[in-house]
PDB file of N, CA, C and O in Angstrom:
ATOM      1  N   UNK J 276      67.063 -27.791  44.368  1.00 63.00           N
ATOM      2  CA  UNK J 276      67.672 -27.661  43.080  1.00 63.00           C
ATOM      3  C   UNK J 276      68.683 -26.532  43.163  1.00 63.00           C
ATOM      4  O   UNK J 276      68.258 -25.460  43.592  1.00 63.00           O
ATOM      5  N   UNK J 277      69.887 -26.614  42.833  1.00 79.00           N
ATOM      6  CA  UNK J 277      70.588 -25.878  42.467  1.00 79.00           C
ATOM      7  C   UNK J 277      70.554 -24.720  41.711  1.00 79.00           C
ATOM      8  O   UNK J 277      69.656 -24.824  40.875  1.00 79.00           O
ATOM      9  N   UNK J 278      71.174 -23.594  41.631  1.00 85.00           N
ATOM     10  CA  UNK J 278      70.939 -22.191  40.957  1.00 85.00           C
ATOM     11  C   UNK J 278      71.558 -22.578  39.642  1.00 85.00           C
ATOM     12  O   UNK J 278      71.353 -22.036  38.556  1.00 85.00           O
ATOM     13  N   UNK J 279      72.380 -23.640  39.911  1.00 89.00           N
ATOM     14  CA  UNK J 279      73.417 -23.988  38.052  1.00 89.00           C
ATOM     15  C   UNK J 279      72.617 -24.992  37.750  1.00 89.00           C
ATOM     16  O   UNK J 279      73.454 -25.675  37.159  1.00 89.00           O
ATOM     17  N   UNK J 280      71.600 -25.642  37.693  1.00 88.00           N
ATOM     18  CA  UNK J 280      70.496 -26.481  37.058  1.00 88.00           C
ATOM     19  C   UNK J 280      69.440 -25.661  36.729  1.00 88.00           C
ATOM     20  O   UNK J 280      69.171 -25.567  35.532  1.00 88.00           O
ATOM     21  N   UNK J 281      68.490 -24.772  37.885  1.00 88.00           N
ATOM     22  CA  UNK J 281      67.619 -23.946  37.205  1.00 88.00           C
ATOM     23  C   UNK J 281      68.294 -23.325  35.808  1.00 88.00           C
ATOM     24  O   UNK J 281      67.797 -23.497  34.695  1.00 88.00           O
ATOM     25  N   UNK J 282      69.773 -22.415  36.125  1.00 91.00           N
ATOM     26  CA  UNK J 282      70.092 -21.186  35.001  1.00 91.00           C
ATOM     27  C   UNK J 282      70.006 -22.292  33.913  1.00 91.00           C
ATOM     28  O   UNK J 282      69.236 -22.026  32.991  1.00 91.00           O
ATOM     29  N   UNK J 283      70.792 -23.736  33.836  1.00 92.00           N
ATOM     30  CA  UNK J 283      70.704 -24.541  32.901  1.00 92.00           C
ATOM     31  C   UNK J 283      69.366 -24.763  31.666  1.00 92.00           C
ATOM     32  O   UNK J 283      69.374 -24.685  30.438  1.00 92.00           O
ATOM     33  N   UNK J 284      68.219 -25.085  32.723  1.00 92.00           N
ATOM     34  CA  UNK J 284      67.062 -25.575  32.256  1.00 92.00           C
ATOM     35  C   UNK J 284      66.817 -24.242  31.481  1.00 92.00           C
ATOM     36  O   UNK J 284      66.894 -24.290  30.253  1.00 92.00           O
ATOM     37  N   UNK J 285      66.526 -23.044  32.099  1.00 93.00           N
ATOM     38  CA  UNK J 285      66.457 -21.951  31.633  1.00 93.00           C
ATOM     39  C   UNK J 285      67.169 -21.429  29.916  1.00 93.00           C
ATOM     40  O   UNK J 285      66.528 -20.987  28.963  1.00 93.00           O
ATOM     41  N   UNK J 286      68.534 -21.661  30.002  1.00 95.00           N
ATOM     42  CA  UNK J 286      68.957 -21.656  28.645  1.00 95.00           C
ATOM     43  C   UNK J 286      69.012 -22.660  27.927  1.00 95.00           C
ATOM     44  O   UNK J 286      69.829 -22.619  27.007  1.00 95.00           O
ATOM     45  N   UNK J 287      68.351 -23.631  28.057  1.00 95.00           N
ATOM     46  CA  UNK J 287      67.933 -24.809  27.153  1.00 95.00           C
ATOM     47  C   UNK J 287      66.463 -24.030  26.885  1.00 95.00           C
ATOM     48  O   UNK J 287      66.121 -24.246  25.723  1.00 95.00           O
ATOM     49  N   UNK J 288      65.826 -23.480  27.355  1.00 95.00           N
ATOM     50  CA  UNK J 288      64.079 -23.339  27.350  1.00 95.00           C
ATOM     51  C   UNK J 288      64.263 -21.687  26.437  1.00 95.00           C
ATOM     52  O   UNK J 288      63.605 -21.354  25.451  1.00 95.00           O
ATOM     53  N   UNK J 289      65.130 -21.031  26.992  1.00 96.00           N
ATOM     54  CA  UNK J 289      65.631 -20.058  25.634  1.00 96.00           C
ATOM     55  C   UNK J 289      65.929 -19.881  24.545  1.00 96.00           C
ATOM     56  O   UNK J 289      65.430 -19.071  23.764  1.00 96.00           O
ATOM     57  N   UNK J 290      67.033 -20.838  24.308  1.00 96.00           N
ATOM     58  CA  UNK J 290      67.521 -21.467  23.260  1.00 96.00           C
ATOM     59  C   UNK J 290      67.086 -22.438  22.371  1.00 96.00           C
ATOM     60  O   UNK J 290      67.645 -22.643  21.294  1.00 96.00           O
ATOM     61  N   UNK J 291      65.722 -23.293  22.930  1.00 96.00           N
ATOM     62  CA  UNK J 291      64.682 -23.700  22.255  1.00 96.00           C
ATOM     63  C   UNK J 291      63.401 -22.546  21.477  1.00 96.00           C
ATOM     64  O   UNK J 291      62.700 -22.765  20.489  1.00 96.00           O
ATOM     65  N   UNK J 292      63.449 -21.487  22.233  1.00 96.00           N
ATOM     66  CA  UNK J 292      62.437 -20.716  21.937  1.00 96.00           C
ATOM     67  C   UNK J 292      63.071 -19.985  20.858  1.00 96.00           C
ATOM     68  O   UNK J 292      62.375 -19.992  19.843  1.00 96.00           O
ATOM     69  N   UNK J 293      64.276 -19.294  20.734  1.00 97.00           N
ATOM     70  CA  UNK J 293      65.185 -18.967  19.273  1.00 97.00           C
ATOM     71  C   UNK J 293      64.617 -19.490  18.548  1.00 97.00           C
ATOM     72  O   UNK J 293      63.759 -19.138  17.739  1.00 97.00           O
ATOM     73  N   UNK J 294      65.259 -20.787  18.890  1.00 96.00           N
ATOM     74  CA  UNK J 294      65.202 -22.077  17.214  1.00 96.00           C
ATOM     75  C   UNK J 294      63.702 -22.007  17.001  1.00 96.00           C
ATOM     76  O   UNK J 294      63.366 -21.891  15.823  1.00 96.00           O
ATOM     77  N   UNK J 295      62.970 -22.044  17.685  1.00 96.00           N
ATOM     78  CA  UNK J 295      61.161 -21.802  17.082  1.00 96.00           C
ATOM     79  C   UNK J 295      61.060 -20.559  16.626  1.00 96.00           C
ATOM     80  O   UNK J 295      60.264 -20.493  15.690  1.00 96.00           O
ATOM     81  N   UNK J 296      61.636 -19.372  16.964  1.00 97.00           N
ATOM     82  CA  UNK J 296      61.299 -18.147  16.159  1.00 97.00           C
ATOM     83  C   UNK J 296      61.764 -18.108  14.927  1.00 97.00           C
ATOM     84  O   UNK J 296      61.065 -17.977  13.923  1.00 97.00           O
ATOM     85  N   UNK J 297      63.604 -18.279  14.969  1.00 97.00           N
ATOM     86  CA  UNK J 297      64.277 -18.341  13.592  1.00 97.00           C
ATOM     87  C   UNK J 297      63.204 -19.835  13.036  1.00 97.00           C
ATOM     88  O   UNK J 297      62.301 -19.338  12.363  1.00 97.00           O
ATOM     89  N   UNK J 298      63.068 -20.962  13.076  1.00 96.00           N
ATOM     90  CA  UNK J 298      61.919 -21.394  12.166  1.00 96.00           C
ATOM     91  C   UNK J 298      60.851 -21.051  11.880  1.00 96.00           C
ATOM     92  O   UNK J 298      60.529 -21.675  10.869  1.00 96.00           O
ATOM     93  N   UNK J 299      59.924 -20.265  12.254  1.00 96.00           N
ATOM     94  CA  UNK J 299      59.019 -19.459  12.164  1.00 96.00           C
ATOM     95  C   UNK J 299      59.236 -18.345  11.032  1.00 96.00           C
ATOM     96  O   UNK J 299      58.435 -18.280  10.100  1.00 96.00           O
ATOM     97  N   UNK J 300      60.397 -17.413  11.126  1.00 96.00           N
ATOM     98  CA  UNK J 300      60.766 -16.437  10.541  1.00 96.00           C
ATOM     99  C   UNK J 300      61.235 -17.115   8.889  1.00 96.00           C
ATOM    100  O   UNK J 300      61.198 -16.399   7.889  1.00 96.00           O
ATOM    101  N   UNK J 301      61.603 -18.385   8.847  1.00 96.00           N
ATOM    102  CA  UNK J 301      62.576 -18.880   7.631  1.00 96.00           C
ATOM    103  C   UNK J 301      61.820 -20.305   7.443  1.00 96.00           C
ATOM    104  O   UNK J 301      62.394 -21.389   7.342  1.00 96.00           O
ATOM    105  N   UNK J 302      60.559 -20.109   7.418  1.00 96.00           N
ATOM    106  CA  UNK J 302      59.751 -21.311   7.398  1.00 96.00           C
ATOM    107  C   UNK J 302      60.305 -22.635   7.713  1.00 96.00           C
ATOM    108  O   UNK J 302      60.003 -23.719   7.214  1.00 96.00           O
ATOM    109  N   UNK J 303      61.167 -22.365   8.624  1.00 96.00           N
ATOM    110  CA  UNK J 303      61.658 -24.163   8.368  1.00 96.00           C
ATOM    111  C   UNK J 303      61.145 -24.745   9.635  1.00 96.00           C
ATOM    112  O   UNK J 303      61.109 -24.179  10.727  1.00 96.00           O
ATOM    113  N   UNK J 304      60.776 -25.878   9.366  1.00 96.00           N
ATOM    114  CA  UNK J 304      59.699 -26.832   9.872  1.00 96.00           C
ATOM    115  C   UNK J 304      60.360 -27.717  10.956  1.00 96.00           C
ATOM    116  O   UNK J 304      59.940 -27.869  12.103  1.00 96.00           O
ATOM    117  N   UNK J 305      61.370 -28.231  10.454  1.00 97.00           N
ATOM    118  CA  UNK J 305      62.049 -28.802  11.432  1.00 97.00           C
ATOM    119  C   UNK J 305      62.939 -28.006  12.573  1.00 97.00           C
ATOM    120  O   UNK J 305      63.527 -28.407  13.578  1.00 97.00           O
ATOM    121  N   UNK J 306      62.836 -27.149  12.182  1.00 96.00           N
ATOM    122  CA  UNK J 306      63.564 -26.050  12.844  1.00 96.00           C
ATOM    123  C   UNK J 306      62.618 -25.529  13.968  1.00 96.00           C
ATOM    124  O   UNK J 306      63.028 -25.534  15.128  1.00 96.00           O
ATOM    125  N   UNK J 307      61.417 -25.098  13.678  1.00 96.00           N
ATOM    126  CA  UNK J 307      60.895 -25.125  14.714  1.00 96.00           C
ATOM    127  C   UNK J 307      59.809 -25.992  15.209  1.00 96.00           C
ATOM    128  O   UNK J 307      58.823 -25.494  15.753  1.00 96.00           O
ATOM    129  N   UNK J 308      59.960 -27.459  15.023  1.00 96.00           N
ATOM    130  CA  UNK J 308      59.815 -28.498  15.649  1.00 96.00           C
ATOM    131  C   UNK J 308      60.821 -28.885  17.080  1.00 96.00           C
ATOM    132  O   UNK J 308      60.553 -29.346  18.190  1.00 96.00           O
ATOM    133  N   UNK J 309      62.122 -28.424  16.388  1.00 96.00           N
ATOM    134  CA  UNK J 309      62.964 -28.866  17.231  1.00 96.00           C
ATOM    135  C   UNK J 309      63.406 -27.468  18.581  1.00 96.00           C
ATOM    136  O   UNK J 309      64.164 -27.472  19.551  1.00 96.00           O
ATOM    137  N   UNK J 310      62.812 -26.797  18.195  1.00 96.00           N
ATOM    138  CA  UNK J 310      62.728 -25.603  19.320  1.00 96.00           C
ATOM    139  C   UNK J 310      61.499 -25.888  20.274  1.00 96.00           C
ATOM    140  O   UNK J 310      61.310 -25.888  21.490  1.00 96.00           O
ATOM    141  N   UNK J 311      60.935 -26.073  19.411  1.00 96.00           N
ATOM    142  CA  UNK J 311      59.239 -26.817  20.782  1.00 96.00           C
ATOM    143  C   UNK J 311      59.656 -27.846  21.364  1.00 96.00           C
ATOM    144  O   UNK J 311      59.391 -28.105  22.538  1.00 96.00           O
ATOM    145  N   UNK J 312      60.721 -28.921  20.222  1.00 96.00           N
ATOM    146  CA  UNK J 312      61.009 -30.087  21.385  1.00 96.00           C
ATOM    147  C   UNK J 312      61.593 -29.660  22.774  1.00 96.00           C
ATOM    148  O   UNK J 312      61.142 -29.947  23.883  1.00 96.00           O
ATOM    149  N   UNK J 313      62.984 -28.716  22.390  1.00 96.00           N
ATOM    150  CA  UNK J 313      63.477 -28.514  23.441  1.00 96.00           C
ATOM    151  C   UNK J 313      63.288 -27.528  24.255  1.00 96.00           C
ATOM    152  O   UNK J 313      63.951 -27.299  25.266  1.00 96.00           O
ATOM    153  N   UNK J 314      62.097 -26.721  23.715  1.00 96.00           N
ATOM    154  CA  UNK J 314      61.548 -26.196  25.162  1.00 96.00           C
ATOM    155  C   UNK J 314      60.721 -27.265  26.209  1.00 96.00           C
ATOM    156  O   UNK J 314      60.620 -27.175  27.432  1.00 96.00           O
ATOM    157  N   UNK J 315      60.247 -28.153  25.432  1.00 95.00           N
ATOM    158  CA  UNK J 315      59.383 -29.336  26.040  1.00 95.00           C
ATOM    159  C   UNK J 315      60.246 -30.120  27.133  1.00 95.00           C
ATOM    160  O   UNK J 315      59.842 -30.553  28.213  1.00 95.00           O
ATOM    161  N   UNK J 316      61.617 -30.203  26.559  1.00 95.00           N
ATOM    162  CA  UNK J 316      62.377 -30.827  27.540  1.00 95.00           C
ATOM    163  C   UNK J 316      62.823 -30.308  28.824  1.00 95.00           C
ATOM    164  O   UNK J 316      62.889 -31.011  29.832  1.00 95.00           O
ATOM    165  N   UNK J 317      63.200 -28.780  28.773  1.00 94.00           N
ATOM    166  CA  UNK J 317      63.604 -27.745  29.614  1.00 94.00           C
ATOM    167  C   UNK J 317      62.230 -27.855  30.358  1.00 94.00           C
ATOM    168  O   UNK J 317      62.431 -28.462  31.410  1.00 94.00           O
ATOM    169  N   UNK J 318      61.365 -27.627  30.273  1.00 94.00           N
ATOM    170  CA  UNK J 318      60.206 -27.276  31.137  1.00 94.00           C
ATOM    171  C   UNK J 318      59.819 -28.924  31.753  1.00 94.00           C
ATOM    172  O   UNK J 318      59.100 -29.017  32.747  1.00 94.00           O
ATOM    173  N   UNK J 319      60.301 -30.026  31.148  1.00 94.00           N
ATOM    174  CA  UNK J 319      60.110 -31.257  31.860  1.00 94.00           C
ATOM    175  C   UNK J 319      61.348 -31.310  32.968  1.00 94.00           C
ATOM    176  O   UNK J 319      61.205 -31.733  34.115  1.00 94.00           O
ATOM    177  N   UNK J 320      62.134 -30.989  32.615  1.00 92.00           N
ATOM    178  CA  UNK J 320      63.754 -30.808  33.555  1.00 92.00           C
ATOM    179  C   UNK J 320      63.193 -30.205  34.899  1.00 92.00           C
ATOM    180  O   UNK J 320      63.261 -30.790  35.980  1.00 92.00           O
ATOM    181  N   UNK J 321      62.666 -29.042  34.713  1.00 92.00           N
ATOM    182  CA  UNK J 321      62.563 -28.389  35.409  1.00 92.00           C
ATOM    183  C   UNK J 321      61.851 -28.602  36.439  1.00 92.00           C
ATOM    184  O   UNK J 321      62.129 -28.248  37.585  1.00 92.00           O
ATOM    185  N   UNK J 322      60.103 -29.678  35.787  1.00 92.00           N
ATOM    186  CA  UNK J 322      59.019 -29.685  37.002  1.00 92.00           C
ATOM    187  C   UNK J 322      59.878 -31.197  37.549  1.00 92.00           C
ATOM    188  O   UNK J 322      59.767 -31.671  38.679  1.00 92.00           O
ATOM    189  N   UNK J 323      60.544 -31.642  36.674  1.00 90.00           N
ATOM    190  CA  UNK J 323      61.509 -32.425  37.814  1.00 90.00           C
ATOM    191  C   UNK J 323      61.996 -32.603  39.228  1.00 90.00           C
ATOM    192  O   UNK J 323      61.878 -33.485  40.078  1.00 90.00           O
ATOM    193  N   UNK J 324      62.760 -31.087  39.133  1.00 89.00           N
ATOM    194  CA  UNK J 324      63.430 -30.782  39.722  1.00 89.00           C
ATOM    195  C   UNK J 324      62.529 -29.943  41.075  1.00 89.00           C
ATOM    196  O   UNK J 324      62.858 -29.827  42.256  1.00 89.00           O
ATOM    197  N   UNK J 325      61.358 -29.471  40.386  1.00 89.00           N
ATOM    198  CA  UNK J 325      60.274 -28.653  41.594  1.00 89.00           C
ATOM    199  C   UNK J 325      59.768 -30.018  42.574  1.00 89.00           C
ATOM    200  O   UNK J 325      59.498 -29.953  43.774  1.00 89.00           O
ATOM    201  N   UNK J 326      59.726 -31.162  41.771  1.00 91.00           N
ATOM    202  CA  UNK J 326      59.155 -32.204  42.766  1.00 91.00           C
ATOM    203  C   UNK J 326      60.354 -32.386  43.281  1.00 91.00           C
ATOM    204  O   UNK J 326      60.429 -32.121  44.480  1.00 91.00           O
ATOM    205  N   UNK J 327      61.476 -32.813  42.679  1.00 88.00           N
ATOM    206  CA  UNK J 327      62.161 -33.401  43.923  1.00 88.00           C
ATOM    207  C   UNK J 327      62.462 -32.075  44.969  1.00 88.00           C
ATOM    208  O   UNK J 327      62.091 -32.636  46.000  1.00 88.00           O
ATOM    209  N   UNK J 328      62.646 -31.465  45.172  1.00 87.00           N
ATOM    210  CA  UNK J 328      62.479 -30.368  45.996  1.00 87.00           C
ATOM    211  C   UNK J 328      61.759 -30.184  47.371  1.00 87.00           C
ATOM    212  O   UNK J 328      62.087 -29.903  48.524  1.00 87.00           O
ATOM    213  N   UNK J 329      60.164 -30.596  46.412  1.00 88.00           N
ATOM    214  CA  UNK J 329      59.247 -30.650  46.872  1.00 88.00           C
ATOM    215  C   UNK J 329      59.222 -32.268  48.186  1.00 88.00           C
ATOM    216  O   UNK J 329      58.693 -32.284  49.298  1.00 88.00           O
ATOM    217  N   UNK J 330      59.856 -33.216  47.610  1.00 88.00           N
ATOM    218  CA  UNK J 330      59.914 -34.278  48.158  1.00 88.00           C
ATOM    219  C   UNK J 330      60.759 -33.785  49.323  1.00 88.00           C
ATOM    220  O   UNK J 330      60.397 -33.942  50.489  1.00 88.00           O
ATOM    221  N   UNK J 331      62.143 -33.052  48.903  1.00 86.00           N
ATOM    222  CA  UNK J 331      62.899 -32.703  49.871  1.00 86.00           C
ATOM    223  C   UNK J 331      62.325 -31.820  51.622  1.00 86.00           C
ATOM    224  O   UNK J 331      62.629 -31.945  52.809  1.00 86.00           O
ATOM    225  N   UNK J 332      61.478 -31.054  50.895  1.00 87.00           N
ATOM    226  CA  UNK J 332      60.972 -30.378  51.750  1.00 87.00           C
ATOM    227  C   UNK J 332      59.827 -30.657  52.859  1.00 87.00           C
ATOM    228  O   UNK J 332      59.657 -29.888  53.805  1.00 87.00           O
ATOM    229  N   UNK J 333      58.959 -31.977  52.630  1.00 86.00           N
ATOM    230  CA  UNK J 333      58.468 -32.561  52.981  1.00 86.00           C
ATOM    231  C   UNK J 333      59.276 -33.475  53.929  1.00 86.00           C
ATOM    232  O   UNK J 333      58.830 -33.665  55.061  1.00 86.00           O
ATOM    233  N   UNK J 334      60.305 -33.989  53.587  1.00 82.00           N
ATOM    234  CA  UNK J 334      60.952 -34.999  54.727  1.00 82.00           C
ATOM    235  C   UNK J 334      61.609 -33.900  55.621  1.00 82.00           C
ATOM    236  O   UNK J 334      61.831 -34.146  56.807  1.00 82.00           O
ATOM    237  N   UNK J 335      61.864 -32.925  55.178  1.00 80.00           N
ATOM    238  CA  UNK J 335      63.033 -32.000  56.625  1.00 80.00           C
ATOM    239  C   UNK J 335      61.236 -31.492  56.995  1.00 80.00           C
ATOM    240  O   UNK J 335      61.355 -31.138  58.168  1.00 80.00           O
ATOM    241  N   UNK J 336      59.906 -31.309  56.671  1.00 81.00           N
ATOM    242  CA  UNK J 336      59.073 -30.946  57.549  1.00 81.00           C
ATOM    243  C   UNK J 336      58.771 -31.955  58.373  1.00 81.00           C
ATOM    244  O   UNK J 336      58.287 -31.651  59.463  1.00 81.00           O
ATOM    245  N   UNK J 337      58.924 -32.973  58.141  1.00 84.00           N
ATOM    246  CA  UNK J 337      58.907 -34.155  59.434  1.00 84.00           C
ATOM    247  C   UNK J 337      59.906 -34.674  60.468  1.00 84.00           C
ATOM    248  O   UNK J 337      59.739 -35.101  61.610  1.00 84.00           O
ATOM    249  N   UNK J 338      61.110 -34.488  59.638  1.00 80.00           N
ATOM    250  CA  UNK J 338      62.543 -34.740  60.616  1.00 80.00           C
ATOM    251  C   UNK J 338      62.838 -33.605  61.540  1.00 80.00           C
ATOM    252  O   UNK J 338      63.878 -33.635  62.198  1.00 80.00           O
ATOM    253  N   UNK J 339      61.822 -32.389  61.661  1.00 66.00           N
ATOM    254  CA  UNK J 339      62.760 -31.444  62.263  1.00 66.00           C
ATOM    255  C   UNK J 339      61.599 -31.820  64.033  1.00 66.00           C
ATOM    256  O   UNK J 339      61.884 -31.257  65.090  1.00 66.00           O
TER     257      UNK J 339
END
């Protein structure tokens, strides 16, 4: 995985966690619904990206 996909996932998983505080702070519901969503997504992006990795690393431990 790339360092500009991790930083990516990362400020999606930040910027989800905002939107859940400011909803939290200003009761709004959908507001921080939609900050849990998109931390949910960032952290799915991410173990994505640890498997394919993981896949990667597994075939160069056999090809070498």
């Amino acid at each position: 995985m790339s360092f500009t996909e991790k930083a990516r996932n990362k400020v999606e998983q930040v910027a989800g966690a905002a939107k859940e505080r400011l909803g939290d702070a200003t009761d709004n519901e959908q507001m921080r619904g939609e900050g849990a969503s998109q931390q949910g997504s960032a952290r799915a992006k991410q173990a994505g990206q640890n498997v394919k990795d993981a896949g990667r690393n597994a075939k160069d431990a056999f090809t070498k």
